[in-house]
Structure formats: structure tokens, C-alpha cells
Tab-separated table of C-alpha atoms and ligand atoms in Angstrom:
chain	number	residue	atom	x	y	z
A	14	MET	CA	-81.645	-30.682	-60.285
A	15	LEU	CA	-78.624	-28.679	-58.733
A	16	THR	CA	-79.137	-25.568	-56.816
A	17	GLU	CA	-77.987	-22.173	-58.063
A	18	LYS	CA	-75.007	-22.337	-55.730
A	19	GLU	CA	-73.952	-25.544	-57.088
A	20	ILE	CA	-74.206	-24.491	-60.634
A	21	HIS	CA	-70.767	-22.891	-60.572
A	22	ASP	CA	-69.431	-25.375	-58.191
A	23	VAL	CA	-69.532	-28.994	-59.719
A	24	PRO	CA	-66.388	-30.492	-58.465
A	25	GLU	CA	-65.008	-33.191	-60.647
A	26	THR	CA	-65.450	-35.692	-57.823
A	27	GLN	CA	-69.185	-35.329	-58.176
A	28	LEU	CA	-69.026	-36.742	-61.810
A	29	ASP	CA	-69.000	-40.482	-62.110
A	30	MET	CA	-65.926	-40.880	-64.302
A	31	SER	CA	-67.017	-44.324	-65.254
A	32	ARG	CA	-70.246	-43.127	-66.728
A	33	LEU	CA	-69.235	-40.190	-68.856
A	34	PRO	CA	-71.221	-39.566	-72.010
A	35	GLN	CA	-69.149	-40.987	-74.926
A	36	HIS	CA	-70.557	-38.419	-77.338
A	37	ILE	CA	-71.630	-34.759	-76.544
A	38	ALA	CA	-73.389	-32.787	-79.157
A	39	ILE	CA	-73.937	-29.097	-78.680
A	40	ILE	CA	-76.179	-26.508	-80.403
A	41	MET	CA	-74.141	-23.402	-79.769
A	42	ASP	CA	-76.646	-20.587	-79.589
A	43	GLY	CA	-76.854	-17.195	-78.258
A	44	ASN	CA	-73.829	-15.516	-79.713
A	45	GLY	CA	-75.900	-12.745	-81.404
A	46	ARG	CA	-77.824	-11.991	-78.252
A	47	TRP	CA	-74.694	-12.081	-76.121
A	48	ALA	CA	-73.212	-9.339	-78.414
A	49	GLN	CA	-76.354	-7.271	-78.668
A	50	ALA	CA	-76.748	-7.250	-74.934
A	51	ARG	CA	-73.408	-5.463	-74.766
A	52	GLY	CA	-74.200	-3.015	-77.565
A	53	MET	CA	-71.747	-4.879	-79.782
A	54	GLU	CA	-72.195	-6.222	-83.381
A	55	ARG	CA	-73.311	-9.824	-83.735
A	56	ALA	CA	-69.975	-10.827	-85.180
A	57	ALA	CA	-68.261	-10.019	-81.833
A	58	GLY	CA	-70.509	-12.733	-80.230
A	59	HIS	CA	-69.190	-15.274	-82.819
A	60	VAL	CA	-65.615	-14.274	-82.109
A	61	GLU	CA	-66.163	-14.788	-78.323
A	62	GLY	CA	-67.858	-17.905	-79.270
A	63	VAL	CA	-64.565	-19.296	-80.748
A	64	THR	CA	-63.037	-18.860	-77.257
A	65	THR	CA	-65.778	-21.096	-75.790
A	66	VAL	CA	-65.199	-23.693	-78.509
A	67	ARG	CA	-61.601	-23.863	-77.373
A	68	ARG	CA	-62.538	-23.993	-73.602
A	69	ILE	CA	-65.146	-26.758	-74.117
A	70	THR	CA	-62.936	-28.703	-76.443
A	71	GLU	CA	-60.170	-28.537	-73.871
A	72	GLU	CA	-62.468	-29.670	-70.997
A	73	CYS	CA	-63.953	-32.549	-73.102
A	74	SER	CA	-60.537	-33.630	-73.932
A	75	ARG	CA	-59.329	-33.426	-70.326
A	76	LEU	CA	-62.339	-35.381	-69.049
A	77	GLY	CA	-61.815	-38.197	-71.717
A	78	ILE	CA	-65.037	-37.677	-73.623
A	79	GLY	CA	-64.810	-39.624	-76.969
A	80	TYR	CA	-66.715	-37.339	-79.377
A	81	LEU	CA	-67.713	-33.722	-79.315
A	82	THR	CA	-69.940	-32.472	-82.156
A	83	LEU	CA	-70.476	-28.687	-82.480
A	84	TYR	CA	-73.186	-27.129	-84.686
A	85	ALA	CA	-71.171	-24.377	-86.083
A	86	PHE	CA	-73.063	-23.434	-89.182
A	87	SER	CA	-76.416	-24.787	-90.382
A	88	THR	CA	-77.691	-25.122	-93.996
A	89	GLU	CA	-80.318	-22.477	-93.042
A	90	ASN	CA	-77.532	-20.138	-91.921
A	91	TRP	CA	-76.601	-19.599	-95.631
A	92	ASN	CA	-79.725	-17.266	-95.576
A	93	ARG	CA	-78.235	-14.831	-93.009
A	94	PRO	CA	-76.972	-11.464	-94.335
A	95	GLN	CA	-73.987	-12.079	-96.540
A	96	ALA	CA	-71.605	-10.057	-94.430
A	97	GLU	CA	-72.356	-12.332	-91.422
A	98	VAL	CA	-71.966	-15.493	-93.563
A	99	ASP	CA	-68.704	-14.302	-94.842
A	100	ALA	CA	-67.546	-13.374	-91.383
A	101	LEU	CA	-68.560	-16.819	-89.942
A	102	MET	CA	-66.847	-18.768	-92.683
A	103	HIS	CA	-63.639	-16.691	-92.360
A	104	LEU	CA	-63.771	-17.041	-88.505
A	105	ILE	CA	-64.202	-20.821	-88.605
A	106	ALA	CA	-61.394	-21.178	-91.095
A	107	THR	CA	-58.803	-18.910	-89.325
A	108	ALA	CA	-59.654	-20.399	-85.918
A	109	ILE	CA	-59.155	-23.957	-87.193
A	110	GLU	CA	-55.912	-23.068	-88.769
A	111	ARG	CA	-54.718	-21.241	-85.819
A	112	GLU	CA	-55.661	-24.070	-83.410
A	113	THR	CA	-54.246	-26.928	-85.490
A	114	PRO	CA	-50.867	-27.268	-83.598
A	115	ASP	CA	-52.784	-27.219	-80.261
A	116	LEU	CA	-55.194	-29.854	-81.466
A	117	ILE	CA	-52.305	-32.106	-82.609
A	118	LYS	CA	-50.481	-31.446	-79.201
A	119	ASN	CA	-53.629	-32.462	-77.340
A	120	ASN	CA	-54.220	-35.527	-79.453
A	121	VAL	CA	-57.512	-34.225	-80.979
A	122	ARG	CA	-58.708	-35.406	-84.264
A	123	LEU	CA	-60.945	-32.998	-86.289
A	124	ARG	CA	-63.732	-34.254	-88.467
A	125	VAL	CA	-66.248	-32.189	-90.554
A	126	ILE	CA	-69.868	-33.052	-91.406
A	127	GLY	CA	-71.954	-31.035	-93.789
A	128	ASP	CA	-72.494	-30.048	-97.442
A	129	ARG	CA	-69.057	-29.326	-98.600
A	130	SER	CA	-70.305	-28.333	-102.127
A	131	ARG	CA	-71.578	-24.984	-100.596
A	132	MET	CA	-68.548	-24.086	-98.655
A	133	PRO	CA	-66.133	-21.414	-99.972
A	134	ALA	CA	-63.085	-23.148	-101.541
A	135	ASP	CA	-60.651	-21.507	-99.129
A	136	THR	CA	-62.621	-22.386	-95.952
A	137	LEU	CA	-62.950	-26.067	-97.265
A	138	ALA	CA	-59.299	-26.301	-98.051
A	139	ARG	CA	-58.368	-25.048	-94.504
A	140	LEU	CA	-60.633	-27.419	-92.828
A	141	GLU	CA	-59.436	-30.451	-94.878
A	142	ARG	CA	-55.835	-29.574	-94.064
A	143	CYS	CA	-56.675	-29.701	-90.403
A	144	VAL	CA	-58.611	-32.850	-90.794
A	145	ARG	CA	-55.526	-34.352	-92.562
A	146	ASP	CA	-53.030	-33.028	-90.089
A	147	THR	CA	-54.904	-34.222	-86.962
A	148	SER	CA	-55.996	-37.601	-88.509
A	149	GLY	CA	-53.455	-39.463	-86.055
A	150	GLY	CA	-55.082	-38.125	-82.925
A	151	SER	CA	-56.318	-40.941	-80.784
A	152	GLY	CA	-58.131	-38.820	-77.963
A	153	LEU	CA	-61.154	-36.598	-78.401
A	154	THR	CA	-62.670	-36.460	-81.951
A	155	LEU	CA	-64.003	-32.988	-82.421
A	156	VAL	CA	-66.681	-32.964	-85.160
A	157	LEU	CA	-67.692	-29.628	-86.681
A	158	ALA	CA	-71.119	-29.566	-88.328
A	159	ILE	CA	-70.736	-26.789	-90.991
A	160	SER	CA	-73.287	-26.269	-93.764
A	161	TYR	CA	-75.137	-29.065	-91.993
A	162	SER	CA	-78.697	-29.998	-91.669
A	163	SER	CA	-80.316	-33.284	-90.731
A	164	ARG	CA	-82.700	-33.034	-93.646
A	165	TRP	CA	-79.869	-32.523	-96.113
A	166	GLU	CA	-77.935	-35.520	-94.590
A	167	ILE	CA	-80.940	-37.800	-94.695
A	168	THR	CA	-81.914	-36.789	-98.211
A	169	ASP	CA	-78.358	-37.379	-99.246
A	170	ALA	CA	-78.368	-40.830	-97.595
A	171	ALA	CA	-81.676	-41.673	-99.335
A	172	ARG	CA	-80.277	-40.553	-102.669
A	173	ARG	CA	-77.158	-42.971	-102.235
A	174	ILE	CA	-79.284	-45.841	-101.072
A	175	ALA	CA	-81.666	-45.458	-103.902
A	176	ALA	CA	-78.798	-45.315	-106.409
A	177	GLU	CA	-77.386	-48.585	-104.933
A	178	ALA	CA	-80.834	-50.237	-105.268
A	179	ALA	CA	-81.363	-48.977	-108.799
A	180	ALA	CA	-77.979	-50.351	-109.767
A	181	GLY	CA	-79.013	-53.797	-108.539
A	182	ARG	CA	-76.467	-53.834	-105.834
A	183	LEU	CA	-78.950	-53.476	-103.004
A	184	ASP	CA	-82.346	-55.298	-102.360
A	185	PRO	CA	-84.768	-52.728	-101.003
A	186	ALA	CA	-86.280	-55.413	-98.782
A	187	SER	CA	-82.925	-55.718	-97.107
A	188	ILE	CA	-82.713	-51.976	-96.041
A	189	THR	CA	-82.660	-51.712	-92.293
A	190	ASP	CA	-82.034	-48.645	-89.926
A	191	ASP	CA	-78.492	-49.751	-89.860
A	192	THR	CA	-78.357	-49.208	-93.757
A	193	VAL	CA	-79.552	-45.724	-93.191
A	194	ALA	CA	-77.191	-44.954	-90.281
A	195	ARG	CA	-74.180	-46.239	-92.390
A	196	ASN	CA	-75.065	-43.824	-95.190
A	197	LEU	CA	-75.205	-40.716	-92.828
A	198	ALA	CA	-72.265	-38.200	-92.502
A	199	THR	CA	-71.967	-39.513	-88.783
A	200	ALA	CA	-71.434	-43.195	-89.797
A	201	PHE	CA	-67.951	-43.041	-88.152
A	202	MET	CA	-69.077	-42.284	-84.600
A	203	PRO	CA	-71.702	-43.464	-82.024
A	204	ASP	CA	-74.993	-41.415	-81.591
A	205	PRO	CA	-74.845	-38.552	-79.046
A	206	ASP	CA	-75.525	-39.572	-75.389
A	207	LEU	CA	-76.085	-35.946	-74.419
A	208	LEU	CA	-77.395	-33.043	-76.595
A	209	ILE	CA	-76.744	-29.543	-75.084
A	210	ARG	CA	-78.289	-26.440	-76.309
A	211	THR	CA	-77.287	-23.048	-75.087
A	212	GLY	CA	-79.201	-19.810	-75.416
A	213	GLY	CA	-82.567	-21.261	-73.893
A	214	ASP	CA	-84.564	-22.107	-76.993
A	215	MET	CA	-86.482	-25.390	-76.811
A	216	ARG	CA	-85.824	-26.772	-80.199
A	217	VAL	CA	-83.514	-29.051	-82.111
A	218	SER	CA	-83.065	-26.905	-85.304
A	219	ASN	CA	-82.481	-29.571	-87.929
A	220	PHE	CA	-79.456	-30.994	-86.005
A	221	LEU	CA	-78.720	-34.796	-85.791
A	222	LEU	CA	-82.425	-35.704	-85.919
A	223	TRP	CA	-81.770	-39.364	-86.669
A	224	GLN	CA	-79.008	-39.652	-84.210
A	225	ILE	CA	-80.630	-37.998	-81.110
A	226	ALA	CA	-83.517	-40.567	-81.102
A	227	TYR	CA	-82.399	-41.655	-77.449
A	228	SER	CA	-80.005	-38.786	-76.502
A	229	GLU	CA	-80.692	-36.957	-73.222
A	230	ILE	CA	-81.385	-33.345	-73.878
A	231	TYR	CA	-80.096	-30.485	-71.680
A	232	ILE	CA	-81.114	-26.906	-72.408
A	233	THR	CA	-79.496	-23.980	-70.549
A	234	ASP	CA	-80.314	-20.187	-70.768
A	235	ILE	CA	-76.635	-19.283	-70.798
A	236	TYR	CA	-75.461	-17.796	-73.999
A	237	TRP	CA	-72.672	-19.769	-75.724
A	238	PRO	CA	-70.001	-17.075	-75.185
A	239	ASP	CA	-70.585	-17.362	-71.415
A	240	PHE	CA	-70.763	-21.193	-71.322
A	241	ASN	CA	-67.716	-22.537	-69.373
A	242	ALA	CA	-66.228	-25.817	-68.017
A	243	TYR	CA	-68.367	-25.734	-64.956
A	244	ASP	CA	-71.486	-25.347	-67.012
A	245	LEU	CA	-70.358	-28.397	-68.987
A	246	ARG	CA	-69.891	-30.439	-65.940
A	247	ARG	CA	-73.122	-29.427	-64.631
A	248	ALA	CA	-74.709	-30.645	-67.842
A	249	ILE	CA	-72.920	-33.953	-67.527
A	250	SER	CA	-73.965	-34.280	-63.823
A	251	ASP	CA	-77.604	-33.740	-64.870
A	252	TYR	CA	-77.122	-36.351	-67.627
A	253	GLN	CA	-75.707	-38.729	-64.960
A	254	SER	CA	-78.800	-38.242	-62.614
A	255	ARG	CA	-81.160	-39.583	-65.455
A	256	GLN	CA	-82.289	-43.048	-66.065
A	257	ARG	CA	-81.864	-43.900	-69.724
A	258	ARG	CA	-84.585	-46.432	-70.663
A	259	PHE	CA	-84.392	-46.703	-74.460
A	260	GLY	CA	-88.081	-47.437	-74.661
A	261	LEU	CA	-87.970	-50.118	-71.878
A	262	THR	CA	-89.697	-49.760	-68.458
A	263	GLY	CA	-87.695	-48.501	-65.500
A	264	GLU	CA	-87.847	-51.998	-63.932
A	265	GLN	CA	-86.455	-53.689	-67.069
A	266	VAL	CA	-83.514	-51.264	-67.049
A	267	GLN	CA	-82.758	-51.945	-63.450
B	13	FPP	C1	-75.621	-19.241	-83.078
B	13	FPP	O1	-75.748	-18.012	-82.533
B	13	FPP	C2	-74.357	-19.552	-83.408
B	13	FPP	C3	-73.830	-19.602	-84.682
B	13	FPP	C4	-74.823	-19.508	-85.773
B	13	FPP	C5	-72.479	-19.828	-85.044
B	13	FPP	C6	-71.609	-20.551	-84.096
B	13	FPP	C7	-70.295	-20.429	-84.520
B	13	FPP	C8	-69.268	-20.220	-83.794
B	13	FPP	C9	-69.236	-20.129	-82.215
B	13	FPP	C10	-67.769	-20.215	-84.286
B	13	FPP	C11	-67.439	-21.602	-84.436
B	13	FPP	C12	-65.917	-21.759	-84.469
B	13	FPP	C13	-65.407	-22.907	-84.686
B	13	FPP	C14	-63.797	-22.750	-84.801
B	13	FPP	C15	-66.017	-24.141	-84.646
B	13	FPP	P1	-76.718	-16.922	-83.009
B	13	FPP	O2	-76.035	-15.956	-83.936
B	13	FPP	O3	-77.933	-17.677	-83.637
B	13	FPP	O4	-77.263	-16.275	-81.723
B	13	FPP	P2	-78.663	-15.622	-81.404
B	13	FPP	O5	-79.574	-16.799	-81.312
B	13	FPP	O6	-78.485	-14.960	-79.996
B	13	FPP	O7	-78.993	-14.611	-82.541
């Protein structure tokens, strides 16, 4: 573990650039508490959270990370007060539209995972325009999980696999974990190597449950609006200090 002094001082040279996580997934939590601690409306925390999205996307892009998946809006978030839901949808759509030219300039490709059928038409249209306009990006892939939950995703995959079997195109005996993975919304990318959660809660909140089977988990008390490039590098440094065993013994891995 790093000392407090080192927390805000992880020079790049301390990172092993040949062993960076290929895919980082983040549960961006603590926007509401960040705002409330300052006597502000929760929405102000989400607005500040967008600045962090930009900062962390830039840092991942600069470091050469392949995939960054951000949990922007869960299936359960639809049950928040309508005003907050509307504000979040609007914020995501306008931020993405505003950032599209910079995403293109930085070679970032946007992808969206989640239940599109529940998204407001306007939000969906703006997201899909950005996905289309950035599709040529060959650098970082930024994946926004919006109206997403793992149980939705796995249920949806099960439904499609069952339909294939019922139609006689798939033998149930031939179904493997690869069949399931290929039917998930995340089929186009590798599983996360590193899962970060800000805001201090020790849970995974219905996020990428299948995909994080062997991810390294890093939880920080820092609220998402305060999370910065140093904090990200600290998380990566911590990740690099761990031995990933994938169910094997330490000796086998060595
Ligand atoms: C959790 O904080 C955060 C969210 C539900 C929304 C996160 C969304 C953003 C930061 C905007 C994303 C924008 C783009 C462009 C991707 P919380 O409200 O649950 O915080 P709390 O736990 O302190 O209440």
C-alpha cells in the first residue's frame, strides 16, 4: 500500500507501462454526497462529475489504456426522483454532444451498453450520433454503461440464446461460457482487469457481474467529483502490486 504522502504523488515512472490494465471499469459514486457536503443540490455533483469523466478519459487516453467503461446510469437509477433522472439524461446527452469534437481529435471511440428501449429518444439519438462520429477512433474505447445492469444484460443474453435453441439453430448441449459472453452487451471488448469504485461503498451494484469474475477491485473513499489523474495512477499502481492468479496457486503463476 502507498503512504498518504505518496497518494498525490505517483510519478508516471512508478507505473510499469508494459503492464497497464487493458480495460478499466469504474463505478462513479459519491456525486450526491460531494454536493450535499457543500450545501449544494445533488445535481451539482453530477455536473462536477462530468468534469471528472473528461479528466479520467484524457488520462486513460494519454496512458494508452485500451478500454474505459463508466457506470453512468444504472437500471435502478430509473427509480430516482424524476427531476434527477431527467437532469442526468440531459447532462449525459449534452456532455457527449459537446465533447464529440475532442473525442474525435483524441482518437477516442465511444460505445454505449445498456437498455436502449428505456432511454429518452433525444438522449439516445445524441449518443448514437457520437458513437457513429467517433467510430473511426483507434485509441481509447470509452464505454458508457447507461440504463445498464448486469441482471438485465444476462437475462437479455439468456433470452437470445434460448430463442436460438428454440429455433433449432443452437444445440443446448453446445452452450459454453463463451456462448454467454458472446451474447452480452460487452462482447466487443475484453473483461475489465481493474474495477474502481469511488465513494467508499464496498459493493458492485449490479455492474458487469459476469465480466469482473477475475478483475482486481480497488475502492477509494474519494468522491467521484474529486477523483483525479493522480488517484487513477495510484489505483493502477496498486493493481500492478498484486499477483493475479486466476484460480491458480502463486507458485503456478510464477
Ligand atoms: C452516483 O453518484 C453517480 C451517478 C448515479 C451518475 C454518474 C453520472 C455522471 C458523473 C455523469 C456522466 C456523464 C457522462 C458524460 C458519462 P450518487 O448520486 O449515487 O452519489 P451518492 O452515492 O453520493 O448519493
